[in-house]
Amino acid sequence: MSNVEAPRVAVLDRLDESTDGLRLRAPELSASTTLSHAQRIGSVLAVLALVACAVAQPKLTALALVALATIIYTVSIGYRALLYWRSVTRPSVIRVSDTEALAVPEADLPIYTILIPAFREPDVVAPLFRALEQIDYPREKLEVRLLLEADDVPTRAAATAAAPPSFVEIVAVPPADPRTKPKALNYGIHGARGDIICIYDIEDEPDRLQLRRAAVALAAQPIEIACLQGQLAFRNTDQNVITRWFTLEYHLWFTQYLPGLVATGAPVPLGGTSNHFRRAALADAGAWDPYNVTEDADLGLRLHRAGYRTLVLESVTLEEANTDFVNWVKQRSRWLKGYLQTWAVHMRHPKRLWDQLGPSAFVEFNMFVGGTPILALLNPIFWAMTLMWLVARPAFVQAMFVGPIYYLSLLTWLGGNFVLMFLWFMAAEELDRPRLRRAAATVPVYWVMMSIAAVKALVQLVVDPSYWEKTTHGLEQSGGSPPLVSEGSEHAVPTGTVGDG
Amino acid sequence: MADTALVTDLAVLEPLSSLETSPAPAPAPMLGITRRQAFWLTIAALVVYVHVALWIRYGLHYFIGDAISRNYSARMIVFGRRPTLTAMGFYWMPLPALAQVPLVILLEPFHAAAFAGPLSTAIFGALTVRVLCALTGLLAVPRRTALLLVALYAFNPVVIFNCANGMSESASLFFLAVAMYGFFAWERNDNMVFMAMLAFGLAGAMACRYEILVLAPAVALLAGIRRRGLRRGLPTAVVIALPAAFVMAVWMLACKVIKGSWLIFLHGGVAAGQGGNGATAAPPVPGVSGDLVTSLAYCIRTTLRFSPALVPLVPVLLALALRRGVSPIVPVVAAAPFALFQVYLLSKSQSQGDARYFESTVLFVAIATLWWCSSRRERSGPMTPAPFVRGSIGATMLAVGALTGTLSLADPAVTAIVNEHQVFRPALGLAEPDPAGAIYDHHLAVTKAVDAELDAHPGDVLVDPGGSQFELLHTRHPKRFVIDVDLDYLPDLGDNGSLVRYALTADPPAGSLGFVGGWKKVFSIAGTALYEHDVTT
């Protein structure tokens, strides 16, 4: 091999590893195929059985399906309330004060690698560099890799023109399918020096002490704690009603549901940014699955299956909330598609998963990762039935809701939905902004949007499961109200000092 | 609840001796009732409430018609001819009847479903005691004082009676106790779950009694003001009151969908078969002239019969509220609607001024006393003397209230509506001129006779619930009875000839079972008659 060929071969090897590493080493954990052979057969048989039942006993079949859905709804709502309760009664968020974060001598800090994948984001590169300059971490121990597709000329040009800081390396990822963020991450991690690996999105603005906090926290935790998930918040909370809904949703997720999952010992579906990994654990778990469009959720599962755990770090990263309906649907459909992928992949061997996770974590995985998109898909069906009943009182609707199922579904519909809405009101109350309370009152519209995204996700899962629906950034408006964050973070804004009437 | 946990992290607030060499520091005073003590106190309360309930029902043969009605509703929900939730009725808020359903299911095989009502109130009452025990830890009440005050509440004869009579007060007070706990816990621990506890406690109470329509917004507003001040507190108050508002909205929607009127519960007179388009005028109450002044005077008098502690407590708490914020007056504000509601109704001659409407204030006086006895006061003063003094005064106030309440309920002049004196006078060893036993025995005898007659006449029976509660409650044939919530029921007796063979009604028939013709009387006893459809006419 010549000297010219050697680097090219190395690049290709690295690309192959990034793309096919997990698929070759652990095919049962790769989303390169959505359904395994057994799952495909099982699905076909299930559909055939359902059709046969529907033909032979249509009324009974409909009744059984409605009963099953009602039970799923009831359990799901109760589970979310339980997570909320657990997040309060078993606090599980790691707090590292500014003093503690700054007390560690620089010599004792570990080497940190930050991976920032980006694709077609020329407008957001310069702000990224400014945000990176704010990070308080010794530069000689900081390695930032901006992962750009080699054929993404505008973004590469913008990055070069923006004069990246000295600790930032621009890595050109060779174009190859699947063209996904996790593929880029796998490529970017090769040769990284860091003992701790961290992921950010290109539009992120992390708490300047976040790396220090994570380093201190990981040093204090047992080795089984392989990952810390930072909290996310939005800069453009008040831009429009979509950003307000998103703000409430994220607040509930990062302050209640996620800590609740940690408190219950359930596997944690990671967010795709502000994750801080011990490098060895990341390698042990197989790094990212390039075929999974929620590679973060999937990695959280694999870490848990490998015996590792994730905690929540009280440190906020600001990012941009989606402001546009179409853009939001693209992003959410990718998330829901990824959840379906993740669920399908990890349920290939249910017995093995049960043994690795344990009974309660197994159930919680199914309820959260599988249940979220499935319920979003079921919602329109039941909304349609409710509407039909209110308007026309068709007999077939009444026939499907009899006896205990009727009462349970009535309780779930009225009481359950109200409880869910009230959780949003509680989030709004905690953040103390009038517009957020009004947004909470209209959250059922947001649920409709989720169902739209879920339908799109299901279609794409069949047609193009690994297609990465790119989210457009840079749509936030400048100015407006300051972002809302929790009190302990660098970005803390005291509640009550900002209002919009 | 983490009452013991809350105890351990509270500072001991005692004045320091400044210059002298201090001896070894005194051990921290024990604050709040421990979990173990709370458990046993709750069990003791439950045992007492159930024992008294059994004595009232099966020893004294005393009952309250409204309690019977709720019990039969619960029985019909499950064991009626066409089991349906609509049998819960649309006059009162539904939760007290619904809460009896599991107990009815448990007791029916033993033919004791009629006891589900008193048993449910006993359980709610015991749970209220448990909440109060937890509250003592939250408020850091010295342990002995806490035990004494909670025991004085739990074993107050007025409270015991309310927890043994199958009515709705016990259930509503449990939820209100939860709401009060949520309020004070939220004040101390700025966690939204306690706001939810406050909000859903109010919602649960709303599902029990209509007074909460006034109470919930008032308490929510105080909570909003406490958290965010007067100007910005309103949005918070709205969020807190939302669950209660939702409960009321769903209830009204159910009334509209099922009974055809959003406010059917205001037209109870019509529902009971009486004419008119509103509640019928109540009999005059002595001392009340149908105006606000005399109504208010009556309500204040009657309230003070059960809660005389309000006289010293209200000004003290008001004064403390001016200095410390709204928290001291929250229990008083929560108690007020029970009396104020009656002021309004009495001024419209729409209430009989029943003593039991004012008995609920006892809980709030207990909570207010616990708050006042909290050791979290920094220093003693005229309104907050030393903890021992406060505990003594508080216990005395509650004891006096128990005494005056008991004596009031033994007075036939005060208890002319539901005749509580038929319970309290025997309990106090006083002669009872109008024993309840005769009435109950009479009804049981009628029921047994009707049951025997039904055995001799198999077939479905149309029943007017308003006139046949005892038969519905005690019958061994619930599935034979067609009542107004069954879909095929029609209001006029004559139109139901093809539906049923028999009809059970008052003698002569009245109300919704209007007698038309084509029916012949086959049996009659003490104002109850069994009619058979005469197919020859």
Short mmCIF file of C-alpha atoms in Angstrom, two decimals, chain B residues 167-465:
data_model
loop_
_atom_site.label_atom_id
_atom_site.label_comp_id
_atom_site.label_asym_id
_atom_site.label_seq_id
_atom_site.Cartn_x
_atom_site.Cartn_y
_atom_site.Cartn_z
CA MET B 167 -73.76 11.26 55.16
CA SER B 168 -71.48 13.29 52.88
CA GLU B 169 -69.67 15.53 55.37
CA SER B 170 -67.05 12.95 56.30
CA ALA B 171 -65.93 12.43 52.69
CA SER B 172 -65.75 16.14 51.95
CA LEU B 173 -63.77 16.82 55.10
CA PHE B 174 -61.20 14.19 54.19
CA PHE B 175 -60.51 15.86 50.87
CA LEU B 176 -60.45 19.26 52.49
CA ALA B 177 -57.94 18.01 55.02
CA VAL B 178 -55.77 16.82 52.13
CA ALA B 179 -56.15 20.24 50.52
CA MET B 180 -55.10 21.98 53.72
CA TYR B 181 -52.07 19.73 53.99
CA GLY B 182 -51.19 20.57 50.42
CA PHE B 183 -51.49 24.28 51.15
CA PHE B 184 -49.17 24.25 54.14
CA ALA B 185 -46.75 21.80 52.53
CA TRP B 186 -46.52 23.98 49.43
CA GLU B 187 -45.81 26.95 51.62
CA ARG B 188 -42.93 25.15 53.25
CA ASN B 189 -41.62 23.15 50.29
CA ASP B 190 -41.95 24.95 47.02
CA ASN B 191 -42.78 21.86 45.07
CA MET B 192 -45.56 21.69 42.55
CA VAL B 193 -46.77 18.30 43.75
CA PHE B 194 -48.15 20.02 46.83
CA MET B 195 -49.95 22.51 44.69
CA ALA B 196 -51.48 19.52 42.95
CA MET B 197 -52.42 18.07 46.33
CA LEU B 198 -54.17 21.30 47.22
CA ALA B 199 -55.91 21.51 43.86
CA PHE B 200 -57.08 17.90 43.72
CA GLY B 201 -58.07 17.95 47.38
CA LEU B 202 -60.42 20.80 46.53
CA ALA B 203 -61.64 18.85 43.52
CA GLY B 204 -62.39 15.78 45.62
CA ALA B 205 -64.32 17.93 48.07
CA MET B 206 -66.18 19.51 45.16
CA ALA B 207 -67.33 16.05 44.16
CA CYS B 208 -68.91 15.70 47.61
CA ARG B 209 -70.64 18.96 48.46
CA TYR B 210 -71.84 22.13 46.77
CA GLU B 211 -70.38 24.47 49.41
CA ILE B 212 -67.03 23.90 47.78
CA LEU B 213 -68.19 26.10 44.91
CA VAL B 214 -67.41 28.99 47.23
CA LEU B 215 -64.67 27.40 49.28
CA ALA B 216 -62.45 26.32 46.39
CA PRO B 217 -62.01 29.74 44.77
CA ALA B 218 -61.48 31.37 48.16
CA VAL B 219 -58.75 28.97 49.23
CA ALA B 220 -57.23 29.00 45.75
CA LEU B 221 -57.04 32.77 45.84
CA LEU B 222 -55.33 32.74 49.22
CA ALA B 223 -52.86 30.19 47.91
CA GLY B 224 -52.19 32.34 44.87
CA ILE B 225 -51.67 35.43 46.98
CA ARG B 226 -49.40 33.52 49.33
CA ARG B 227 -47.21 32.39 46.46
CA ARG B 228 -47.08 35.39 44.20
CA GLY B 229 -48.61 38.31 46.02
CA LEU B 230 -51.86 40.13 45.52
CA ARG B 231 -51.29 41.37 41.99
CA ARG B 232 -49.90 38.25 40.38
CA GLY B 233 -51.70 35.69 42.47
CA LEU B 234 -54.85 35.45 40.40
CA PRO B 235 -53.47 33.29 37.57
CA THR B 236 -52.06 30.88 40.12
CA ALA B 237 -55.42 30.80 41.89
CA VAL B 238 -57.11 29.95 38.61
CA VAL B 239 -54.76 27.01 38.07
CA ILE B 240 -55.37 25.75 41.60
CA ALA B 241 -59.14 26.01 41.24
CA LEU B 242 -59.13 24.32 37.84
CA PRO B 243 -59.65 20.72 39.01
CA ALA B 244 -62.60 21.71 41.18
CA ALA B 245 -64.05 23.71 38.30
CA PHE B 246 -63.52 20.72 36.03
CA VAL B 247 -65.39 18.44 38.42
CA MET B 248 -68.32 20.83 38.53
CA ALA B 249 -68.29 21.24 34.77
CA VAL B 250 -68.32 17.49 34.18
CA TRP B 251 -71.12 17.10 36.71
CA MET B 252 -73.24 19.74 35.03
CA LEU B 253 -72.54 18.16 31.64
CA ALA B 254 -73.67 14.80 32.97
CA CYS B 255 -76.83 16.39 34.34
CA LYS B 256 -77.52 17.95 30.97
CA VAL B 257 -76.84 14.81 28.95
CA ILE B 258 -78.73 12.41 31.20
CA LYS B 259 -81.42 14.51 32.82
CA GLY B 260 -81.80 17.25 30.25
CA SER B 261 -80.89 20.16 32.53
CA TRP B 262 -77.53 21.65 33.47
CA LEU B 263 -78.81 22.55 36.92
CA ILE B 264 -81.15 19.66 37.66
CA PHE B 265 -79.76 19.57 41.19
CA LEU B 266 -81.32 22.96 41.86
CA HIS B 267 -84.72 21.53 41.02
CA GLY B 268 -84.79 18.81 43.62
CA GLY B 269 -88.41 19.49 44.31
CA VAL B 270 -89.32 18.57 40.76
CA ALA B 271 -87.13 15.46 40.85
CA ALA B 272 -88.93 14.31 43.95
CA GLY B 273 -92.27 14.58 42.20
CA GLN B 274 -93.32 17.90 43.65
CA GLY B 275 -94.54 20.64 41.41
CA GLY B 276 -92.91 23.90 40.58
CA ASN B 277 -89.75 24.95 38.83
CA GLY B 278 -87.41 25.33 41.79
CA ALA B 279 -86.65 24.01 45.21
CA THR B 280 -89.67 24.12 47.42
CA ALA B 281 -89.74 26.52 50.35
CA ALA B 282 -88.39 25.02 53.56
CA PRO B 283 -90.31 25.11 56.81
CA PRO B 284 -89.56 28.26 58.83
CA VAL B 285 -86.57 28.11 61.17
CA PRO B 286 -87.09 29.56 64.66
CA GLY B 287 -85.45 32.96 64.90
CA VAL B 288 -85.02 33.38 61.16
CA SER B 289 -87.26 35.78 59.28
CA GLY B 290 -86.09 35.13 55.73
CA ASP B 291 -83.65 38.05 55.71
CA LEU B 292 -79.90 38.26 55.76
CA VAL B 293 -79.56 39.70 59.27
CA THR B 294 -81.54 37.06 61.11
CA SER B 295 -80.07 34.36 58.90
CA LEU B 296 -76.54 35.52 59.69
CA ALA B 297 -77.30 35.68 63.39
CA TYR B 298 -78.70 32.17 63.33
CA CYS B 299 -75.70 30.83 61.47
CA ILE B 300 -73.22 32.49 63.80
CA ARG B 301 -75.07 31.12 66.84
CA THR B 302 -75.22 27.64 65.43
CA THR B 303 -71.60 27.69 64.28
CA LEU B 304 -70.44 28.71 67.71
CA ARG B 305 -72.33 25.81 69.23
CA PHE B 306 -69.82 23.49 67.56
CA SER B 307 -66.79 25.74 67.18
CA PRO B 308 -66.75 28.27 70.02
CA ALA B 309 -62.98 28.44 69.60
CA LEU B 310 -63.58 30.68 66.62
CA VAL B 311 -64.28 33.53 69.01
CA PRO B 312 -60.70 33.82 70.27
CA LEU B 313 -59.06 32.27 67.23
CA VAL B 314 -60.40 34.50 64.48
CA PRO B 315 -59.04 37.82 65.81
CA VAL B 316 -55.70 36.24 66.75
CA LEU B 317 -55.30 34.63 63.36
CA LEU B 318 -56.36 37.80 61.58
CA ALA B 319 -53.77 39.76 63.49
CA LEU B 320 -51.11 37.18 62.70
CA ALA B 321 -52.15 37.21 59.06
CA LEU B 322 -51.55 40.94 58.87
CA ARG B 323 -47.97 40.32 59.98
CA ARG B 324 -47.15 36.98 58.44
CA GLY B 325 -49.25 36.65 55.33
CA VAL B 326 -52.42 34.76 54.54
CA SER B 327 -51.57 31.33 55.92
CA PRO B 328 -53.09 31.77 59.41
CA ILE B 329 -56.53 32.60 58.10
CA VAL B 330 -56.77 29.87 55.49
CA PRO B 331 -58.55 27.37 57.79
CA VAL B 332 -61.00 30.06 58.85
CA VAL B 333 -61.69 31.04 55.26
CA ALA B 334 -62.19 27.36 54.43
CA ALA B 335 -64.69 26.99 57.27
CA ALA B 336 -66.70 30.06 56.35
CA PRO B 337 -68.56 28.77 53.26
CA PHE B 338 -70.27 26.05 55.26
CA ALA B 339 -71.99 28.71 57.33
CA LEU B 340 -72.23 31.39 54.64
CA PHE B 341 -73.97 29.02 52.25
CA GLN B 342 -76.66 28.54 54.88
CA VAL B 343 -76.91 32.30 55.42
CA TYR B 344 -77.81 32.68 51.77
CA LEU B 345 -80.24 29.75 51.68
CA LEU B 346 -81.92 30.74 54.93
CA SER B 347 -82.42 34.27 53.67
CA LYS B 348 -84.26 32.75 50.72
CA SER B 349 -86.16 30.32 52.94
CA GLN B 350 -84.51 27.49 51.00
CA SER B 351 -82.92 25.72 53.95
CA GLN B 352 -83.97 24.23 57.24
CA GLY B 353 -80.78 25.38 58.94
CA ASP B 354 -79.84 21.84 59.86
CA ALA B 355 -77.17 21.75 62.56
CA ARG B 356 -75.00 19.34 60.58
CA TYR B 357 -74.19 22.06 58.01
CA PHE B 358 -72.23 23.84 60.72
CA GLU B 359 -70.51 20.82 62.20
CA SER B 360 -67.89 20.77 59.46
CA THR B 361 -66.29 23.88 60.95
CA VAL B 362 -64.88 21.65 63.70
CA LEU B 363 -62.18 20.32 61.36
CA PHE B 364 -60.99 23.77 60.39
CA VAL B 365 -60.89 24.92 63.97
CA ALA B 366 -58.68 21.93 64.72
CA ILE B 367 -56.39 22.80 61.82
CA ALA B 368 -56.28 26.45 62.83
CA THR B 369 -55.42 25.42 66.37
CA LEU B 370 -52.63 23.15 65.12
CA TRP B 371 -51.22 26.01 63.07
CA TRP B 372 -51.34 28.32 66.05
CA CYS B 373 -49.57 25.73 68.21
CA SER B 374 -46.77 25.29 65.71
CA SER B 375 -43.34 25.66 67.26
CA ARG B 376 -42.10 27.58 64.25
CA ARG B 377 -42.89 30.90 65.85
CA GLU B 378 -39.61 32.64 66.49
CA ARG B 379 -40.51 34.29 69.71
CA SER B 380 -43.36 34.43 72.13
CA GLY B 381 -45.69 37.37 72.20
CA PRO B 382 -49.20 38.30 73.14
CA MET B 383 -50.68 36.32 70.27
CA THR B 384 -48.12 33.55 70.33
CA PRO B 385 -47.34 32.65 73.94
CA ALA B 386 -44.99 29.86 74.88
CA PRO B 387 -45.67 26.50 73.21
CA PHE B 388 -46.95 24.90 76.40
CA VAL B 389 -49.38 27.71 76.98
CA ARG B 390 -50.60 27.59 73.42
CA GLY B 391 -51.05 23.85 73.59
CA SER B 392 -53.07 24.14 76.78
CA ILE B 393 -55.27 26.88 75.37
CA GLY B 394 -55.75 24.98 72.13
CA ALA B 395 -56.72 21.78 73.88
CA THR B 396 -59.11 23.65 76.12
CA MET B 397 -60.76 25.31 73.14
CA LEU B 398 -61.25 22.02 71.33
CA ALA B 399 -62.52 20.32 74.46
CA VAL B 400 -65.03 23.11 75.10
CA GLY B 401 -66.16 22.85 71.49
CA ALA B 402 -66.67 19.12 71.87
CA LEU B 403 -68.74 19.69 74.99
CA THR B 404 -70.93 22.45 73.57
CA GLY B 405 -71.39 20.55 70.34
CA THR B 406 -72.40 17.41 72.14
CA LEU B 407 -74.88 19.23 74.34
CA SER B 408 -76.30 20.99 71.29
CA LEU B 409 -76.88 17.75 69.47
CA ALA B 410 -78.64 16.38 72.52
CA ASP B 411 -81.10 19.31 72.42
CA PRO B 412 -84.26 18.47 70.46
CA ALA B 413 -84.79 22.16 69.74
CA VAL B 414 -81.50 22.32 67.86
CA THR B 415 -81.81 18.97 66.12
CA ALA B 416 -85.34 19.09 64.84
CA ILE B 417 -84.41 18.15 61.26
CA VAL B 418 -82.56 14.83 61.46
CA ASN B 419 -83.12 14.27 65.16
CA GLU B 420 -79.54 13.73 66.26
CA HIS B 421 -80.84 13.93 69.81
CA GLN B 422 -82.13 10.40 69.29
CA VAL B 423 -78.49 9.37 69.36
CA PHE B 424 -76.92 11.86 71.74
CA ARG B 425 -79.46 11.67 74.50
CA PRO B 426 -79.13 7.90 74.91
CA ALA B 427 -75.37 8.30 74.62
CA LEU B 428 -75.43 10.78 77.49
CA GLY B 429 -77.82 8.67 79.51
CA LEU B 430 -80.65 11.13 79.10
CA ALA B 431 -84.24 10.18 78.57
CA GLU B 432 -85.29 10.16 74.94
CA PRO B 433 -88.97 11.09 74.48
CA ASP B 434 -89.06 10.13 70.83
CA PRO B 435 -87.06 6.97 70.32
CA ALA B 436 -85.83 6.30 66.82
CA GLY B 437 -86.26 2.60 67.16
CA ALA B 438 -89.98 2.70 66.57
CA ILE B 439 -89.55 4.50 63.27
CA TYR B 440 -86.85 2.21 62.01
CA ASP B 441 -88.60 -0.90 63.18
CA HIS B 442 -91.72 0.31 61.45
CA HIS B 443 -89.93 0.72 58.16
CA LEU B 444 -88.23 -2.62 58.48
CA ALA B 445 -91.53 -4.27 59.19
CA VAL B 446 -93.05 -2.68 56.12
CA THR B 447 -90.08 -3.71 54.01
CA LYS B 448 -90.26 -7.29 55.21
CA ALA B 449 -93.97 -7.42 54.52
CA VAL B 450 -93.49 -6.00 51.05
CA ASP B 451 -90.68 -8.44 50.40
CA ALA B 452 -92.91 -11.32 51.41
CA GLU B 453 -95.63 -10.06 49.12
CA LEU B 454 -93.19 -9.76 46.23
CA ASP B 455 -92.20 -13.38 46.78
CA ALA B 456 -95.83 -14.28 46.26
CA HIS B 457 -96.05 -12.13 43.09
CA PRO B 458 -93.08 -12.82 40.82
CA GLY B 459 -92.44 -10.27 38.07
CA ASP B 460 -90.82 -6.90 37.51
CA VAL B 461 -91.86 -4.05 39.76
CA LEU B 462 -91.95 -0.36 38.91
CA VAL B 463 -90.73 1.74 41.80
CA ASP B 464 -90.69 5.43 42.65
CA PRO B 465 -87.29 5.86 44.38
#
